[in-house]
PDB file of C-alpha atoms in Angstrom:
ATOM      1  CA  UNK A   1     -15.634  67.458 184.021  1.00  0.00           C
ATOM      2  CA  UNK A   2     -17.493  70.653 184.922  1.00  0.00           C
ATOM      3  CA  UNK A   3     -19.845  69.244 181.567  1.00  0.00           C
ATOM      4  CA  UNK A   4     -20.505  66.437 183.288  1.00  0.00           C
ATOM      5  CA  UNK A   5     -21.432  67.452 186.245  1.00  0.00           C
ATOM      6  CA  UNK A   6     -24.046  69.588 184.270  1.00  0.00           C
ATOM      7  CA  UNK A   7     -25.441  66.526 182.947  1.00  0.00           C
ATOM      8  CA  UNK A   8     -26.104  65.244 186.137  1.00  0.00           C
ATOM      9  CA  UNK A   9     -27.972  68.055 187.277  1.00  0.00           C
ATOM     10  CA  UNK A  10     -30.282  67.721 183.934  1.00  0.00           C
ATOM     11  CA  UNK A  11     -30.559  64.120 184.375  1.00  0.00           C
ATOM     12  CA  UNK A  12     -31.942  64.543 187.681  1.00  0.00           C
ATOM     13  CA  UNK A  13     -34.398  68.002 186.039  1.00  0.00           C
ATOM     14  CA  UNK A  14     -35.416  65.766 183.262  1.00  0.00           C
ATOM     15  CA  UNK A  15     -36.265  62.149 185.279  1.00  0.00           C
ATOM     16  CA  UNK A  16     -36.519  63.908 189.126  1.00  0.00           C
ATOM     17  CA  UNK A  17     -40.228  62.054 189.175  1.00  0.00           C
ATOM     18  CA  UNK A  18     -38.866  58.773 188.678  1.00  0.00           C
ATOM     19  CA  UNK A  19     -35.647  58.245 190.965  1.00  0.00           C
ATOM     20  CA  UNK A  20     -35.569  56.420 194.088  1.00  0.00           C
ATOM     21  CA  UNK A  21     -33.517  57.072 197.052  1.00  0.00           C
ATOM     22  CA  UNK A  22     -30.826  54.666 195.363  1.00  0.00           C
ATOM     23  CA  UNK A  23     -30.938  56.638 192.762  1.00  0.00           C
ATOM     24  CA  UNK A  24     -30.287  60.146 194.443  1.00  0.00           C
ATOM     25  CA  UNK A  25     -27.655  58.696 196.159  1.00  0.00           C
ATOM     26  CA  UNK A  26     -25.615  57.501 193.630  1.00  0.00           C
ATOM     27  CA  UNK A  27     -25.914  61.187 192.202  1.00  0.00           C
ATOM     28  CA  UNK A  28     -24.745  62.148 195.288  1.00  0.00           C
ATOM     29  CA  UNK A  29     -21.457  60.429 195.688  1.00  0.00           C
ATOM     30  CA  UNK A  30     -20.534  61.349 191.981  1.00  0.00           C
ATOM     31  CA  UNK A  31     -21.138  64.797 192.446  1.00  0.00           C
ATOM     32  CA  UNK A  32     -19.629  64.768 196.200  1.00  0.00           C
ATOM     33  CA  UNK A  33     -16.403  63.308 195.174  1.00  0.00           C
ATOM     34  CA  UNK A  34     -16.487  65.617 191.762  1.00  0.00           C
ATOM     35  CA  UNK A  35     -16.052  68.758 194.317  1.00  0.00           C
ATOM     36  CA  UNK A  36     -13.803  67.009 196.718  1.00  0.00           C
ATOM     37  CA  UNK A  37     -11.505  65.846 193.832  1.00  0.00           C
ATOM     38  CA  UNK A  38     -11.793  69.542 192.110  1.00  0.00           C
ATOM     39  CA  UNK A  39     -10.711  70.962 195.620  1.00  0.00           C
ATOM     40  CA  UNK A  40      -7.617  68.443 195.832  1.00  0.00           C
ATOM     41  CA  UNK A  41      -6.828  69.334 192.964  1.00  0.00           C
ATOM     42  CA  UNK A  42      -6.901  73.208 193.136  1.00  0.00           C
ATOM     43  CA  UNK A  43      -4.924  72.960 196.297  1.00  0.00           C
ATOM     44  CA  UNK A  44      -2.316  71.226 195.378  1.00  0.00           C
ATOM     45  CA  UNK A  45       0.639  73.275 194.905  1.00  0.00           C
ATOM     46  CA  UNK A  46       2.737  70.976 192.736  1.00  0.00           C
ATOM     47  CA  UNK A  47       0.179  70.669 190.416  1.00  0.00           C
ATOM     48  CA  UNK A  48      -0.129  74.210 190.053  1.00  0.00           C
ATOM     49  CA  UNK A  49       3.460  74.365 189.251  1.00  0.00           C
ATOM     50  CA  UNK A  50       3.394  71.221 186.383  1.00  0.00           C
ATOM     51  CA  UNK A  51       0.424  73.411 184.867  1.00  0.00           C
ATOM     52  CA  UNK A  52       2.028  76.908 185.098  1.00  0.00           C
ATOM     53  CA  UNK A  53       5.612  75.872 183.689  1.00  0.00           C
ATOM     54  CA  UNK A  54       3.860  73.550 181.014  1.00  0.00           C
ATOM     55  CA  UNK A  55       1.334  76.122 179.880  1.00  0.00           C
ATOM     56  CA  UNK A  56       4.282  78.467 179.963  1.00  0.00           C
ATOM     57  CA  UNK A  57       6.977  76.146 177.513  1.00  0.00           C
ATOM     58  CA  UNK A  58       3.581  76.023 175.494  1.00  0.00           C
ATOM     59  CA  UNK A  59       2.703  79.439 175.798  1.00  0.00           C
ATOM     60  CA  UNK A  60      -0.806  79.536 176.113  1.00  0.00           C
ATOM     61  CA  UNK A  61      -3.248  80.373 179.252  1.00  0.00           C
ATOM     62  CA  UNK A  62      -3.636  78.373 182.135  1.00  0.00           C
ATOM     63  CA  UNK A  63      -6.205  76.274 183.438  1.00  0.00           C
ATOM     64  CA  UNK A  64      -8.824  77.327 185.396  1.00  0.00           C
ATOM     65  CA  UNK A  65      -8.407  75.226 188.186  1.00  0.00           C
ATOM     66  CA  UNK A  66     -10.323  77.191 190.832  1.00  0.00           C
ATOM     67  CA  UNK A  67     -13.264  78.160 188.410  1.00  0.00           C
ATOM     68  CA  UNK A  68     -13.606  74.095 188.230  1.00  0.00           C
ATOM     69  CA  UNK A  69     -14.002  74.320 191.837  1.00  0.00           C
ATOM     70  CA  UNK A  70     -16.008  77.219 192.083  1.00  0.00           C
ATOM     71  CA  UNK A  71     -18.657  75.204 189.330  1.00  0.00           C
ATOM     72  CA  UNK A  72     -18.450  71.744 191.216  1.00  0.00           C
ATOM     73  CA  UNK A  73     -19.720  72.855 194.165  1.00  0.00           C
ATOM     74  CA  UNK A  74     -21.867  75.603 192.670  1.00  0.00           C
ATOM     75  CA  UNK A  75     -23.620  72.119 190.937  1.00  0.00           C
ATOM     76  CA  UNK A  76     -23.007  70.179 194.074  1.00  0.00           C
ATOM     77  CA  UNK A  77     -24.986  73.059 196.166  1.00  0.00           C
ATOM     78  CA  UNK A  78     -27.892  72.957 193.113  1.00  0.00           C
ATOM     79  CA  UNK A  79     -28.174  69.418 193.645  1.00  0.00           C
ATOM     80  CA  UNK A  80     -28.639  69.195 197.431  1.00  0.00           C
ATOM     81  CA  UNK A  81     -31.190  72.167 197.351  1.00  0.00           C
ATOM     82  CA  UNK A  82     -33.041  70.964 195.249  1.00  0.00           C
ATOM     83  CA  UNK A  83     -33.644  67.553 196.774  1.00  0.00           C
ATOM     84  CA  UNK A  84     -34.448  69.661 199.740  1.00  0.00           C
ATOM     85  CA  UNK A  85     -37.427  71.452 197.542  1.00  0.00           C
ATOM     86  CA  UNK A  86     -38.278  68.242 195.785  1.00  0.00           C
ATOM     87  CA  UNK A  87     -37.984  65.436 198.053  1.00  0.00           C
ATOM     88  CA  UNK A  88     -38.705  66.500 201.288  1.00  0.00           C
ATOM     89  CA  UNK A  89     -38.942  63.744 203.817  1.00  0.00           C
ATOM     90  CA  UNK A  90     -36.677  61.765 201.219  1.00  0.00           C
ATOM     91  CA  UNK A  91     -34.404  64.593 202.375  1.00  0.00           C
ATOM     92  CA  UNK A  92     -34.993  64.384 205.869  1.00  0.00           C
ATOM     93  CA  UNK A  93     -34.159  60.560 205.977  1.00  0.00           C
ATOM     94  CA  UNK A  94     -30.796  61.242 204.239  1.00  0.00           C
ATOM     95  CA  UNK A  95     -29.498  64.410 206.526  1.00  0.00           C
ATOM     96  CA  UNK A  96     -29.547  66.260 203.208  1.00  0.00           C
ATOM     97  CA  UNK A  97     -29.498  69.844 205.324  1.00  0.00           C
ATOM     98  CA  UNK A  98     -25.995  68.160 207.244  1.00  0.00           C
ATOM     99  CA  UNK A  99     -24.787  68.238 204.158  1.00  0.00           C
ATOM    100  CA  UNK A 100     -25.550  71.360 202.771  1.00  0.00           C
ATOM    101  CA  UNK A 101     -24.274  73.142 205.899  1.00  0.00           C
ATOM    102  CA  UNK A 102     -21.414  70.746 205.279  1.00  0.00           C
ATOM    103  CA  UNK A 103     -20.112  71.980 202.098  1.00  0.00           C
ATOM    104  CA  UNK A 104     -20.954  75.695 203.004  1.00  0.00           C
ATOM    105  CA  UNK A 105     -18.529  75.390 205.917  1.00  0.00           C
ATOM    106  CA  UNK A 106     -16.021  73.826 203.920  1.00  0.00           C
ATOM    107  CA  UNK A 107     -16.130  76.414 201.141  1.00  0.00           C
ATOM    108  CA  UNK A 108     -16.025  79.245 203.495  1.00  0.00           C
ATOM    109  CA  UNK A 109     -13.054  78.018 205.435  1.00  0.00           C
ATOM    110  CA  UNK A 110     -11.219  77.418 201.571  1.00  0.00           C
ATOM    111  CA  UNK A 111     -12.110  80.814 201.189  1.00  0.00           C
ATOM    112  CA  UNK A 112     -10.184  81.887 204.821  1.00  0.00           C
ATOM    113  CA  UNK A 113      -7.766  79.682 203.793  1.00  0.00           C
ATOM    114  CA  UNK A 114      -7.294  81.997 200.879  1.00  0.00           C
ATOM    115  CA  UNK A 115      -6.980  85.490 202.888  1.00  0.00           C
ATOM    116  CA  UNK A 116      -4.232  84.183 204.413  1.00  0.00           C
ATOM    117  CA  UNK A 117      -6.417  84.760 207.701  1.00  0.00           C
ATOM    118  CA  UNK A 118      -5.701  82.296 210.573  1.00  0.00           C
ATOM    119  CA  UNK A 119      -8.220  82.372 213.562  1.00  0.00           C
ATOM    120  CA  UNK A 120      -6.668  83.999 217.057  1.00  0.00           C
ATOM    121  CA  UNK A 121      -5.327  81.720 219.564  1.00  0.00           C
ATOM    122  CA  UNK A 122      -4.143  82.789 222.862  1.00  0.00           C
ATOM    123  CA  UNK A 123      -0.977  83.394 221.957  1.00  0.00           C
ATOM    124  CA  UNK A 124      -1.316  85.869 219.098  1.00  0.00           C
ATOM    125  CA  UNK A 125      -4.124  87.921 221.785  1.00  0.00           C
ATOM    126  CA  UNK A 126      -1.021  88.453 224.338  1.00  0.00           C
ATOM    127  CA  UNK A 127       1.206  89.633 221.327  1.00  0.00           C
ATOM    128  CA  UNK A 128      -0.714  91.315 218.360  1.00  0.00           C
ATOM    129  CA  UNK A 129       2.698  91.462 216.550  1.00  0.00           C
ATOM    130  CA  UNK A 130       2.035  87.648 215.513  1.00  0.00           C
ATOM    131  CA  UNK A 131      -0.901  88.331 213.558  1.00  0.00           C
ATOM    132  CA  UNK A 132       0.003  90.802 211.661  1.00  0.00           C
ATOM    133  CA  UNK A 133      -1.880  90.649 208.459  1.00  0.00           C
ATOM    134  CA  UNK A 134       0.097  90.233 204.770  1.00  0.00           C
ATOM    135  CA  UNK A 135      -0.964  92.122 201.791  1.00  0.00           C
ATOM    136  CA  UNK A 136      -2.279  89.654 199.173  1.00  0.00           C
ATOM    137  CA  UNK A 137      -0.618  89.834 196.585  1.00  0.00           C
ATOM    138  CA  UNK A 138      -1.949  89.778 193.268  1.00  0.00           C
ATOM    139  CA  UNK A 139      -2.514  85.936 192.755  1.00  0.00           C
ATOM    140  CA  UNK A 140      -4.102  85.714 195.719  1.00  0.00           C
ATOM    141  CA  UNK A 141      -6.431  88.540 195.056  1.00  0.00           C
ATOM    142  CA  UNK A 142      -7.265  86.878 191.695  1.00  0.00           C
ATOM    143  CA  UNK A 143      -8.401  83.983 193.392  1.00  0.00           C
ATOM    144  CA  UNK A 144     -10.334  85.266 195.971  1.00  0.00           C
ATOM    145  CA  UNK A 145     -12.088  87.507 192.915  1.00  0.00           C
ATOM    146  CA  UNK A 146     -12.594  83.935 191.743  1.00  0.00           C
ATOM    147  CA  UNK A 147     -14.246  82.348 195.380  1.00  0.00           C
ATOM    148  CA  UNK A 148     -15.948  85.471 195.641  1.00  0.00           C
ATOM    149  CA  UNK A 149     -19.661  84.259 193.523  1.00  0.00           C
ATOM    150  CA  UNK A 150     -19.295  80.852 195.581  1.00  0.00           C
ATOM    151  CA  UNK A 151     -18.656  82.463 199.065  1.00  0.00           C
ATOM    152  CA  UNK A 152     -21.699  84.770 198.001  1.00  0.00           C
ATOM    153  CA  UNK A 153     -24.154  81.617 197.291  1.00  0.00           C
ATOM    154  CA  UNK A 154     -23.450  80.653 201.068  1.00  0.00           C
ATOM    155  CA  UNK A 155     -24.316  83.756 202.749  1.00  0.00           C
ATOM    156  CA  UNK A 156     -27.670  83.723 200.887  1.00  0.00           C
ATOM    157  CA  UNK A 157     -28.408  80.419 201.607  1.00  0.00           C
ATOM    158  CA  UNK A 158     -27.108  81.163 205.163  1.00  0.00           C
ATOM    159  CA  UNK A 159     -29.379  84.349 205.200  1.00  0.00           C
ATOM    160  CA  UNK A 160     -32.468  82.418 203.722  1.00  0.00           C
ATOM    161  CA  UNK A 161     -32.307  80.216 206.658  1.00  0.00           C
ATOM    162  CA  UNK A 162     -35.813  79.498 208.720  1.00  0.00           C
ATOM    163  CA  UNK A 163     -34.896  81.381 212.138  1.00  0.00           C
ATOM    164  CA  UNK A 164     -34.817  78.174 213.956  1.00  0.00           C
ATOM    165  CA  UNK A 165     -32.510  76.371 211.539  1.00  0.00           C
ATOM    166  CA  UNK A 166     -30.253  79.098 212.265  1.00  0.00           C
ATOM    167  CA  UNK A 167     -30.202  79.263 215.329  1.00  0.00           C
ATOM    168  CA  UNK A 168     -28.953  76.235 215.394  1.00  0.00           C
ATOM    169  CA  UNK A 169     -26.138  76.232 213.174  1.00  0.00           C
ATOM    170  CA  UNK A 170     -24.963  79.746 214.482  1.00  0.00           C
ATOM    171  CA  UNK A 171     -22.863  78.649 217.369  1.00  0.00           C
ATOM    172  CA  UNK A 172     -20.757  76.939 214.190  1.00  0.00           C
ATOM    173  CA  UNK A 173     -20.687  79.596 211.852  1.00  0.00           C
ATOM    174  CA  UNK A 174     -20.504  82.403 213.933  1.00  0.00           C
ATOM    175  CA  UNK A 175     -16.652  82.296 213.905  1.00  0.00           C
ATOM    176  CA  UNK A 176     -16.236  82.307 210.685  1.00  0.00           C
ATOM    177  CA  UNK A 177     -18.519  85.041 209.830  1.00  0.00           C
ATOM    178  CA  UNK A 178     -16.685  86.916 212.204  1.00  0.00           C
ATOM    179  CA  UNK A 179     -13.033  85.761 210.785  1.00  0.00           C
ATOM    180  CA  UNK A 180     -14.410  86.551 207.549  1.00  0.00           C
ATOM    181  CA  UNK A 181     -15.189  90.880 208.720  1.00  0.00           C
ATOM    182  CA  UNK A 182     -11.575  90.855 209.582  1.00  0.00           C
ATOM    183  CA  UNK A 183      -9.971  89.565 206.781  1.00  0.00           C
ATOM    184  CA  UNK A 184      -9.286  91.351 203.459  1.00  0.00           C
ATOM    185  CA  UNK A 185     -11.520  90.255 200.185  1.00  0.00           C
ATOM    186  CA  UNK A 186     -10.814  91.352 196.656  1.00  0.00           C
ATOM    187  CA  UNK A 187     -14.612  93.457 196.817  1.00  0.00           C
ATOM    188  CA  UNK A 188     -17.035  94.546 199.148  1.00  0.00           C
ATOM    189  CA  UNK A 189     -19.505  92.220 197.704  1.00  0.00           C
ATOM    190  CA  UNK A 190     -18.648  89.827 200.721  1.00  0.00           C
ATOM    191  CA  UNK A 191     -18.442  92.412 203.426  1.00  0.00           C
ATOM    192  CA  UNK A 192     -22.197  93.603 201.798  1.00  0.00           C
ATOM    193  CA  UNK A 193     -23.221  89.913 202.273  1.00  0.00           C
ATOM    194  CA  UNK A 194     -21.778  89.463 205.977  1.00  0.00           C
ATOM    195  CA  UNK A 195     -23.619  93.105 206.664  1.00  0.00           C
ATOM    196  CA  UNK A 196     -27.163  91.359 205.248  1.00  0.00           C
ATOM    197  CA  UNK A 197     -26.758  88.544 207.802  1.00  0.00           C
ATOM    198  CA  UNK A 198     -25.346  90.270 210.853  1.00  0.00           C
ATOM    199  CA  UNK A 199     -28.529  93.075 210.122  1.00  0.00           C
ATOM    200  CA  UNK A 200     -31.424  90.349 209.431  1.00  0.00           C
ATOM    201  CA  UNK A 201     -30.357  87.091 211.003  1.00  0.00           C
ATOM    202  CA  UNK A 202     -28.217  87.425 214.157  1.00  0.00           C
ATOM    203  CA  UNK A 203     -28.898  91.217 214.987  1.00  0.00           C
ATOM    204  CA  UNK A 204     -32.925  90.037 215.681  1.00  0.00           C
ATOM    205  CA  UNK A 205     -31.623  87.070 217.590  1.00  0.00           C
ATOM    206  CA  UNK A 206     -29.565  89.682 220.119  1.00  0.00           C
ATOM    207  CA  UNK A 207     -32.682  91.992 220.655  1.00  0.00           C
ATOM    208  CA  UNK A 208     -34.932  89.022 221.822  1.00  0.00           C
ATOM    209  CA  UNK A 209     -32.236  87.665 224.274  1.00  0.00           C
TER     210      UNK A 209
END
């Protein structure tokens, strides 16, 4: 699959000069529903179980079902930048920034998701005792080792935001950039990341208010 979606991306390299907007969009929805089915299909838990017991019986390694993810929208990401850089009132037209910020939101809450992190609700404020954080265990830490590259490519596209672009998608990401400070991550490469944005995009932001 993850070959396929590789084609794609060199079919569009290759005839970029000659596609129409029908065109684009049809690479679109492939590569959109590539991701979305990659993501079904790493969270599904029963899945995960059919693989693990049959690639046990067989004893040989298992799938990489999150790295599939991890490339999909990796690709999907690739795509939508670059029709950004290449087409860009074609881009415009087709809310192609909507759906960048989209699919950065979506892979950062999978990422959350992972931690194990749930955001505070009124509730857990009154009695910390309810939000007591879990070690990961080892799986999980795998996995977010895994999400890390991905959750990496968002903060620098986050960072490499115009200052007026992110402005205005701060009042949605702000919460989960700071869910992601409190949460535990399997390197500091993310906590590095969050410390680049906080410094150079929001910290500038606070001084002119």
């Amino acid at each position: 699959m993850y070959s396929f979606m590789q084609n794609i991306i060199k079919l569009y390299e290759e005839h970029r000069k000659y596609l129409h907007a029908e065109h684009i969009s049809i690479l679109l929805e492939m590569m959109s529903a590539i991701a979305t089915h990659s993501s079904e299909v790493s969270s599904e838990s029963s899945l995960q179980m059919k693989f693990h017991k049959a690639c046990s019986l067989l004893e040989v390694s298992e799938p990489a079902i999150v790295h599939f993810e991890n490339e999909s929208y990796q690709s999907y990401l690739k795509l939508l930048q670059a029709l950004r850089h290449d087409y860009p009132s074609l881009s415009e037209e087709m809310n192609i920034e909507s759906q960048v910020l989209d699919t950065c939101e979506q892979i950062l809450r999978t990422y959350l998701k992972c931690t194990g992190h749930k955001p505070y609700d009124e509730t857990s404020q009154r009695n910390p005792s309810l939000h007591c954080a879990v070690p990961l265990s080892a799986a999980k830490k795998e996995e977010l080792a895994a999400r890390t590259p991905l959750v990496l490519q968002v903060m620098k596209l986050l960072g490499n935001l115009e200052r007026d672009s992110f402005s205005r998608i701060l009042p949605c990401f702000f919460p989960l950039l700071v869910d992601l400070i409190r949460c535990e991550h399997s390197s500091g490469e993310v906590q590095h990341a969050l410390y680049n944005i906080f410094q150079s995009a929001i910290l500038p932001m606070i001084r002119v208010e």
